[in-house]
Coordinates of C-alpha atoms in Angstrom, one line a residue:
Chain A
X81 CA 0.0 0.0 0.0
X82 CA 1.2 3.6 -0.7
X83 CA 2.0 5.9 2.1
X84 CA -0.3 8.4 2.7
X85 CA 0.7 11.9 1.9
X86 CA 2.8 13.2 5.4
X87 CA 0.3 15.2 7.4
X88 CA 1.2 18.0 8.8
X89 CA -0.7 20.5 11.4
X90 CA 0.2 23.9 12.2
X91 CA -0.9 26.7 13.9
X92 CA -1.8 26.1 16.8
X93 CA -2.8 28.3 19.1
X94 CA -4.0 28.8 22.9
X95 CA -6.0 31.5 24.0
X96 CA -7.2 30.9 27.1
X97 CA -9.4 33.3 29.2
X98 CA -11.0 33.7 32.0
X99 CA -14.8 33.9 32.6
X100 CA -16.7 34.9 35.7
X101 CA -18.3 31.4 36.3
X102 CA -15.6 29.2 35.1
X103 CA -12.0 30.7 35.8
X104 CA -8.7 29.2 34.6
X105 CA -10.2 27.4 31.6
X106 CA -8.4 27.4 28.3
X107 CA -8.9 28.0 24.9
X108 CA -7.0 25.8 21.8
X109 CA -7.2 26.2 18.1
X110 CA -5.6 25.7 15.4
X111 CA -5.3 25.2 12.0
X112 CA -5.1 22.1 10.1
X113 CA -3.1 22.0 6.7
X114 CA -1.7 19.8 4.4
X115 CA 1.8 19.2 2.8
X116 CA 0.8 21.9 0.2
X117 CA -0.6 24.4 2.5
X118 CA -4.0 23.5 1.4
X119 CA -6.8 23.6 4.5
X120 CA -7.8 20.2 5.4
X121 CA -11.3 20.1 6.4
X122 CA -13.1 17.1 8.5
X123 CA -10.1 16.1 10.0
X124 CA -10.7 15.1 13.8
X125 CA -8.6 16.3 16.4
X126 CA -8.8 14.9 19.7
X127 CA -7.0 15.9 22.3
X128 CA -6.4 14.0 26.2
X129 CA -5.5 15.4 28.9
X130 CA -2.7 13.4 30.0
X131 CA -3.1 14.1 33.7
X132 CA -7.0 13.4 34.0
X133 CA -7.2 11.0 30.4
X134 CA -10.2 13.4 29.7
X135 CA -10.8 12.8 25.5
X136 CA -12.1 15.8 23.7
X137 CA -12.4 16.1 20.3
X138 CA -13.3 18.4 17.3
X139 CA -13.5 18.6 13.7
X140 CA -12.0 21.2 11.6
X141 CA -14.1 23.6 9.2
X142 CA -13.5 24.2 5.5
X143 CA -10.7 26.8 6.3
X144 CA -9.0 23.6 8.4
X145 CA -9.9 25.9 12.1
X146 CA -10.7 24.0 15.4
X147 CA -11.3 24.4 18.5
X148 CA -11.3 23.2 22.1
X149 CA -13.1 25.9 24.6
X150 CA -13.2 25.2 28.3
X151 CA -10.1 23.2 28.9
X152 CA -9.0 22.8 32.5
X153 CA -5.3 23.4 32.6
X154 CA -2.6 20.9 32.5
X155 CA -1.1 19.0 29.2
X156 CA -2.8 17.5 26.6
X157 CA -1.7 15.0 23.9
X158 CA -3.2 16.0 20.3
X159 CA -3.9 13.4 17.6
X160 CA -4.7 14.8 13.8
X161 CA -6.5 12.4 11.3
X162 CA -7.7 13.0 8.2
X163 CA -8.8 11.0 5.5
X164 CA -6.1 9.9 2.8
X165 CA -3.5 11.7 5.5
X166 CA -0.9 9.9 7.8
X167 CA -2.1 10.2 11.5
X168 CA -0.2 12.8 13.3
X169 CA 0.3 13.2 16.8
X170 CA 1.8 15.8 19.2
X171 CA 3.0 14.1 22.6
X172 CA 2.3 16.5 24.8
X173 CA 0.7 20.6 24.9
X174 CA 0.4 22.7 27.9
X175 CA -2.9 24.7 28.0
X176 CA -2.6 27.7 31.3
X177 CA -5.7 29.6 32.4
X178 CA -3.7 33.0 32.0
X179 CA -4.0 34.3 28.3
X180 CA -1.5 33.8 26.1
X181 CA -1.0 33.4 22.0
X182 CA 1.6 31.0 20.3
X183 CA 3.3 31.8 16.9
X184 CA 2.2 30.0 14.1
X185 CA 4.3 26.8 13.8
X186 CA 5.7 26.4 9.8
X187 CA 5.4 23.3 7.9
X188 CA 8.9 22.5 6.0
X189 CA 9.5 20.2 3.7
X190 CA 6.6 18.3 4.4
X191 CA 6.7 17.7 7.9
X192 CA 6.3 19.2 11.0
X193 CA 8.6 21.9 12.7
X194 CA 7.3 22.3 16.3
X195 CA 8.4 25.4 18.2
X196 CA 7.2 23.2 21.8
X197 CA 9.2 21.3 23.7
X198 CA 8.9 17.5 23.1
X199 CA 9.5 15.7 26.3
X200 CA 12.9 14.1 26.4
X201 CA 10.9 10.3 27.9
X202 CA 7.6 10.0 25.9
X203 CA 7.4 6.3 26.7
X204 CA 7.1 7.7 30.7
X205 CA 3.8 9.5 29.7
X206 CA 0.8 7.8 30.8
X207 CA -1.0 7.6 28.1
X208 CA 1.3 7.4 25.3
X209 CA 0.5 5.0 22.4
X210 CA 2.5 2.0 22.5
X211 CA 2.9 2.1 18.6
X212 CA 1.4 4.3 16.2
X213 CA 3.3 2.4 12.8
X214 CA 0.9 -0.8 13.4
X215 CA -2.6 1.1 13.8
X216 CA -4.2 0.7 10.7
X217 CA -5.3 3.8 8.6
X218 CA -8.6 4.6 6.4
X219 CA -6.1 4.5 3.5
X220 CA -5.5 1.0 4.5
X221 CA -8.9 -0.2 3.6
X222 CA -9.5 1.0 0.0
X223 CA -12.3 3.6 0.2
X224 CA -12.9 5.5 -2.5
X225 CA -12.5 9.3 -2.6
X226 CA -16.3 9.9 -2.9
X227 CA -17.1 7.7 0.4
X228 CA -14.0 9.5 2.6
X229 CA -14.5 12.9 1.4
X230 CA -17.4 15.5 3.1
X231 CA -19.1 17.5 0.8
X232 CA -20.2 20.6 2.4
X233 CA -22.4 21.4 -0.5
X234 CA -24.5 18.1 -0.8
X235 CA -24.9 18.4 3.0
X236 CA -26.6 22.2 2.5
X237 CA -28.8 20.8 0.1
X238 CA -30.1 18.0 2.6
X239 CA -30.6 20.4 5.2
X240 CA -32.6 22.6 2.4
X241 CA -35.0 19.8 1.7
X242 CA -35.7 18.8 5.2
X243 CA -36.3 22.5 5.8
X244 CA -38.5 22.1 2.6
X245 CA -40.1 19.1 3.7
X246 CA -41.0 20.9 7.4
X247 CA -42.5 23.6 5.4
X248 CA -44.7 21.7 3.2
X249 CA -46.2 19.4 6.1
X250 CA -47.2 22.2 8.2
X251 CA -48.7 24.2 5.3
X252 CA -50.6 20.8 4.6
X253 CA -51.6 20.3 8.2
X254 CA -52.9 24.4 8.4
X255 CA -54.7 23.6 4.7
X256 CA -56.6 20.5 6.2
X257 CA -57.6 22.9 9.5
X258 CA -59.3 25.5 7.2
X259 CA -61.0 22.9 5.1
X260 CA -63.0 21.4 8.4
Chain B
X166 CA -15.8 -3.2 14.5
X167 CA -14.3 -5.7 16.6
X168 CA -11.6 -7.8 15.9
X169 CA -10.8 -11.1 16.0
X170 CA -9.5 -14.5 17.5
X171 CA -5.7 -15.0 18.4
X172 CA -3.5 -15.7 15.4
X173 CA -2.2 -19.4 14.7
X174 CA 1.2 -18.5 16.0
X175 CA 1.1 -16.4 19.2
X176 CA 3.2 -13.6 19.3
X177 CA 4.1 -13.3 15.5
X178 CA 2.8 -9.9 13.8
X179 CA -0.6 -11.0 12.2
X180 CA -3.0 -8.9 10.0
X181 CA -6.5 -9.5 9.8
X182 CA -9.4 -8.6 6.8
X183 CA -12.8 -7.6 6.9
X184 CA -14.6 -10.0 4.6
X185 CA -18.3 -9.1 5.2
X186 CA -19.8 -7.3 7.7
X187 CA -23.5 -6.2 8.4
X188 CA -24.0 -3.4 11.1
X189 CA -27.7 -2.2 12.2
X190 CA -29.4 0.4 13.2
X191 CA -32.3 0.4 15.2
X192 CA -34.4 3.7 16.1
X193 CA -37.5 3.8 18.3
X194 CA -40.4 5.5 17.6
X195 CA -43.3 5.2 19.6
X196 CA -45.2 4.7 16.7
X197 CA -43.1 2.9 14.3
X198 CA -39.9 0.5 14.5
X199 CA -37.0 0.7 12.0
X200 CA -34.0 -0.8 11.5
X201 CA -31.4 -0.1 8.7
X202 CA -28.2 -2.3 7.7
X203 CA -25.6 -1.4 5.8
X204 CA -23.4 -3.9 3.9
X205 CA -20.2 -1.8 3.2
X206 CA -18.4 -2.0 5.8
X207 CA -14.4 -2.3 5.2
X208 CA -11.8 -3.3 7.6
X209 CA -8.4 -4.2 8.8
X210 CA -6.9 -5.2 11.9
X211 CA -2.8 -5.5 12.9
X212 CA -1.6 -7.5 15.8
X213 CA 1.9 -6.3 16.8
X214 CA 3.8 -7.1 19.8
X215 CA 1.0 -8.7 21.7
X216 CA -0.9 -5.7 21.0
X217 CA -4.2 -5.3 18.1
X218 CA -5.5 -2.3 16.5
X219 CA -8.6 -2.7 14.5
X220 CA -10.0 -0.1 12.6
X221 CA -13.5 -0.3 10.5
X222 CA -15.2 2.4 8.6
X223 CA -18.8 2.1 7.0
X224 CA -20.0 4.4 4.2
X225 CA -23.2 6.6 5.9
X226 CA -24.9 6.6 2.6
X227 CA -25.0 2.4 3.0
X228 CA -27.1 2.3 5.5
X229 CA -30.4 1.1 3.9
X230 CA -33.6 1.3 5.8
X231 CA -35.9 0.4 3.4
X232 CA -36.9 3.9 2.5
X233 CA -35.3 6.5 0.8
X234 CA -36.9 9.2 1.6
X235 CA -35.7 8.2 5.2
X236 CA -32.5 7.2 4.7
X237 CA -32.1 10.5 3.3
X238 CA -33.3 12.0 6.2
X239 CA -31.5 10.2 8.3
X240 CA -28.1 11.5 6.0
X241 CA -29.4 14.7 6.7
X242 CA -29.8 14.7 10.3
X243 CA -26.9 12.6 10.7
X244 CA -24.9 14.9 8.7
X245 CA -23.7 12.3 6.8
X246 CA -23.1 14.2 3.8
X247 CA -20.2 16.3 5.6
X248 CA -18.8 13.2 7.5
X249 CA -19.5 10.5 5.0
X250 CA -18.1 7.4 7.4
X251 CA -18.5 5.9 10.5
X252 CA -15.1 4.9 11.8
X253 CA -14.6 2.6 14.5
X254 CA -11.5 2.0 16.3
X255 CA -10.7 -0.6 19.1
X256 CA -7.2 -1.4 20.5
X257 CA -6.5 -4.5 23.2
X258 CA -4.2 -7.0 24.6
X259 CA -3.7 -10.0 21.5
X260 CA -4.5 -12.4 24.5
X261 CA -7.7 -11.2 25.1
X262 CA -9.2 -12.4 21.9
X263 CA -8.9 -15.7 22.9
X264 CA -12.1 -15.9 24.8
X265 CA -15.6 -16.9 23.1
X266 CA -16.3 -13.6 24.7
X267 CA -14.3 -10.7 24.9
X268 CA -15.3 -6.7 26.3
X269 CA -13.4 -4.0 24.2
X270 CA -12.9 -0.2 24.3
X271 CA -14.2 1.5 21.4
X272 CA -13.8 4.7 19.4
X273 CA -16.2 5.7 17.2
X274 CA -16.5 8.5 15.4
X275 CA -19.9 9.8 13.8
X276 CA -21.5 12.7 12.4
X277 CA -18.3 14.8 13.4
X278 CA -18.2 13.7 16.8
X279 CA -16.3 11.1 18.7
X280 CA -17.9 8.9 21.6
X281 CA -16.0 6.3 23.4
X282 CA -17.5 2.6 25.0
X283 CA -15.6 1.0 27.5
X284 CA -15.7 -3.1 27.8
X285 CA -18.8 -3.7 25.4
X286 CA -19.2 -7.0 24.9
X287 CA -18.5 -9.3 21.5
X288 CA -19.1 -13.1 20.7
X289 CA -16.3 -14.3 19.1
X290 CA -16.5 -17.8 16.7
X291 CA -13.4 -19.2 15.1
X292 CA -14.0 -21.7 12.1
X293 CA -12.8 -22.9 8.9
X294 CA -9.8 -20.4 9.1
X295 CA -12.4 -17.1 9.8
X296 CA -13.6 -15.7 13.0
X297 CA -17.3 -14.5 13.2
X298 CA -17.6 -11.7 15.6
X299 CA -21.5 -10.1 16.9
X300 CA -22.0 -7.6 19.7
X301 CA -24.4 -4.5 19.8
X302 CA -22.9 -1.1 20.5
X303 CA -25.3 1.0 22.9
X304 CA -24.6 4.2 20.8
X305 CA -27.2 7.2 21.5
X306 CA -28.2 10.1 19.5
X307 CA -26.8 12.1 22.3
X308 CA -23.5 10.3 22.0
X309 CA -22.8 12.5 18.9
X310 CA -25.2 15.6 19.3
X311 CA -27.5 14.4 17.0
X312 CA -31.1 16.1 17.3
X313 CA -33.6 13.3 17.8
X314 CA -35.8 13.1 14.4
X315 CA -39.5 13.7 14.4
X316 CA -42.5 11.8 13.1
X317 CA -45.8 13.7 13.6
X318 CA -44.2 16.1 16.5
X319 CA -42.8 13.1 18.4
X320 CA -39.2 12.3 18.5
X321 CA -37.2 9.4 18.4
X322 CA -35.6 7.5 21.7
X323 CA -32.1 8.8 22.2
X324 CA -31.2 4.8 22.1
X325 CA -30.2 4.0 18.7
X326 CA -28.5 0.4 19.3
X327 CA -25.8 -0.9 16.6
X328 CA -25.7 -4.5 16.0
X329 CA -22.3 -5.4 14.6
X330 CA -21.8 -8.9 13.1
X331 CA -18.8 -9.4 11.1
X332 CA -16.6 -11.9 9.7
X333 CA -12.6 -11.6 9.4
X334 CA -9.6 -13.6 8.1
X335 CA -6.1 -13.2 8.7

């Protein structure tokens, strides 16, 4: 099987704040992009929080933007999947509840370039995969383009017909109320 | 989604192959039953090291009901157009699959979200070289934000059960 096309994510960055109810909560995003630059939209991040193995997860947009709101503080290992793209992992993240923004990280030569510190023992961490090379990958199984791929526009057009469909029943209910 | 029995040589790398699969569906309605099945699922599993990953990934759009006009709804709601698969993913001990039962963690991810299942339960049948596999995932609508569905202003039960029955060889 070919390998996938590197995957790369970059931008990532924390903006936590501080809200009256729910103080010292963090904010990540980011950006995800492929080898060419190109936005890479529906792929999942999910990120753990390595101290209390809480999952969270989110999808990226069209422009390849995520985001995690209401993170309690401490480090939290990211994972990056996308379809057709190699799996991508970053050990370990710190998210603080004091605000703060991180420099865009710059993808070279196809992979990653991480401006964060990579901890020296990764096999200590308590969570840490024991190995990502064996895990099998949707390019693994043969799917074609058409069944990996979202399609933003086919979904609007679903939701336009339900909407339609909503809209027609109740005008056929209200027209069987006036006929009685 | 689930993976299989122990390879023929214990503790040799071993890669396993979906070869047919049905998963279904079931939504409650207090007036109407349905069920929907979908054929298409695809999958591969890798023992390594005493360790197995498994991952399976069914097509939305296969998930046949019976109905179109439902199945499309259920695309709709389901956003199944913007995340066109259902991906499962399950990781345990190699020894563990050498029970006629075993309970695995799974990962699925679903109409953008991603829900996790701790020790559900699978029957697992070796013969003729194959290993059947059948279990039923308690997913929930709620699992992955999903808006329950209406028919005549009442919704659907948040319990929308997946029965998984599979059959793999290495």
């Amino acid at each position: 099987m070919n390998p996938v096309v590197l995957f790369a994510c970059v931008s990532v960055a924390f903006t936590p704040f501080l809200t009256a109810q729910t103080t010292g909560l963090g904010v990540l995003t980011g950006r995800v992009i492929d080898a060419s630059g190109n936005a890479v939209a529906n792929a999942t991040v999910t990120a753990t929080g390595l101290e209390n193995g809480q999952v969270r997860s989110a999808t990226s947009g069209t422009d390849g933007r995520y985001k995690f709101e209401g993170l309690p503080p401490g480090n939290y290992r990211l994972k990056f999947e996308a379809t057709g793209l190699k799996m991508l992992e970053i050990p370990s993240t710190t998210v603080d509840g004091t605000e703060m923004t991180v420099p865009d990280e710059k993808l070279e030569g196809g992979e990653l370039v991480s401006s964060k510190p990579i901890p020296a023992q990764q096999d200590n961490l308590p969570n840490a995969p024991s190995s990502s090379k064996t895990e099998p990958t949707l390019a693994d199984l043969g799917l074609s383009p058409e069944q990996t791929q979202g399609n933003t526009r086919e979904q609007a057009l679903l939701d336009k017909r339900t909407h339609m469909l909503k809209i027609h029943h109740r005008m056929g209910r209200s027209s069987s109320k006036h006929s009685l | 989604m689930l993976l299989a029995s122990l390879p023929a040589f214990a503790g040799a790398d071993s890669q396993w192959v979906l070869q047919q699969g049905a998963l279904t569906y079931h939504v409650s309605h207090p007036l109407h039953q349905t069920e929907g099945v979908s054929h298409a699922a695809k999958g591969k599993g890798v023992c390594h090291l005493g360790q197995c990953d498994f991952l399976i990934a069914v097509p939305v759009k296969s998930f046949d009901s019976g109905d179109s006009n439902r199945d499309l709804h259920m695309l709709q709601v389901t956003r199944g157009a913007e995340f066109p698969l259902v991906t499962v993913r399950t990781r345990f001990p190699e020894s563990a699959a050498a029970s006629t039962t075993i309970n695995v963690d799974l990962e699925i991810q679903f109409a953008g979200q991603t829900a996790q299942y701790k020790q559900v339960p699978f029957k697992v049948e070796t013969k003729g070289g194959e290993t059947h596999i059948a279990g039923t995932i308690p997913a929930t609508l709620a699992d992955f934000k999903i808006d329950p569905p209406s028919l005549l202003t009442m919704p659907v039960k948040n319990d929308i059960p997946v029965r998984v029955d599979m059959t793999w060889h290495p």
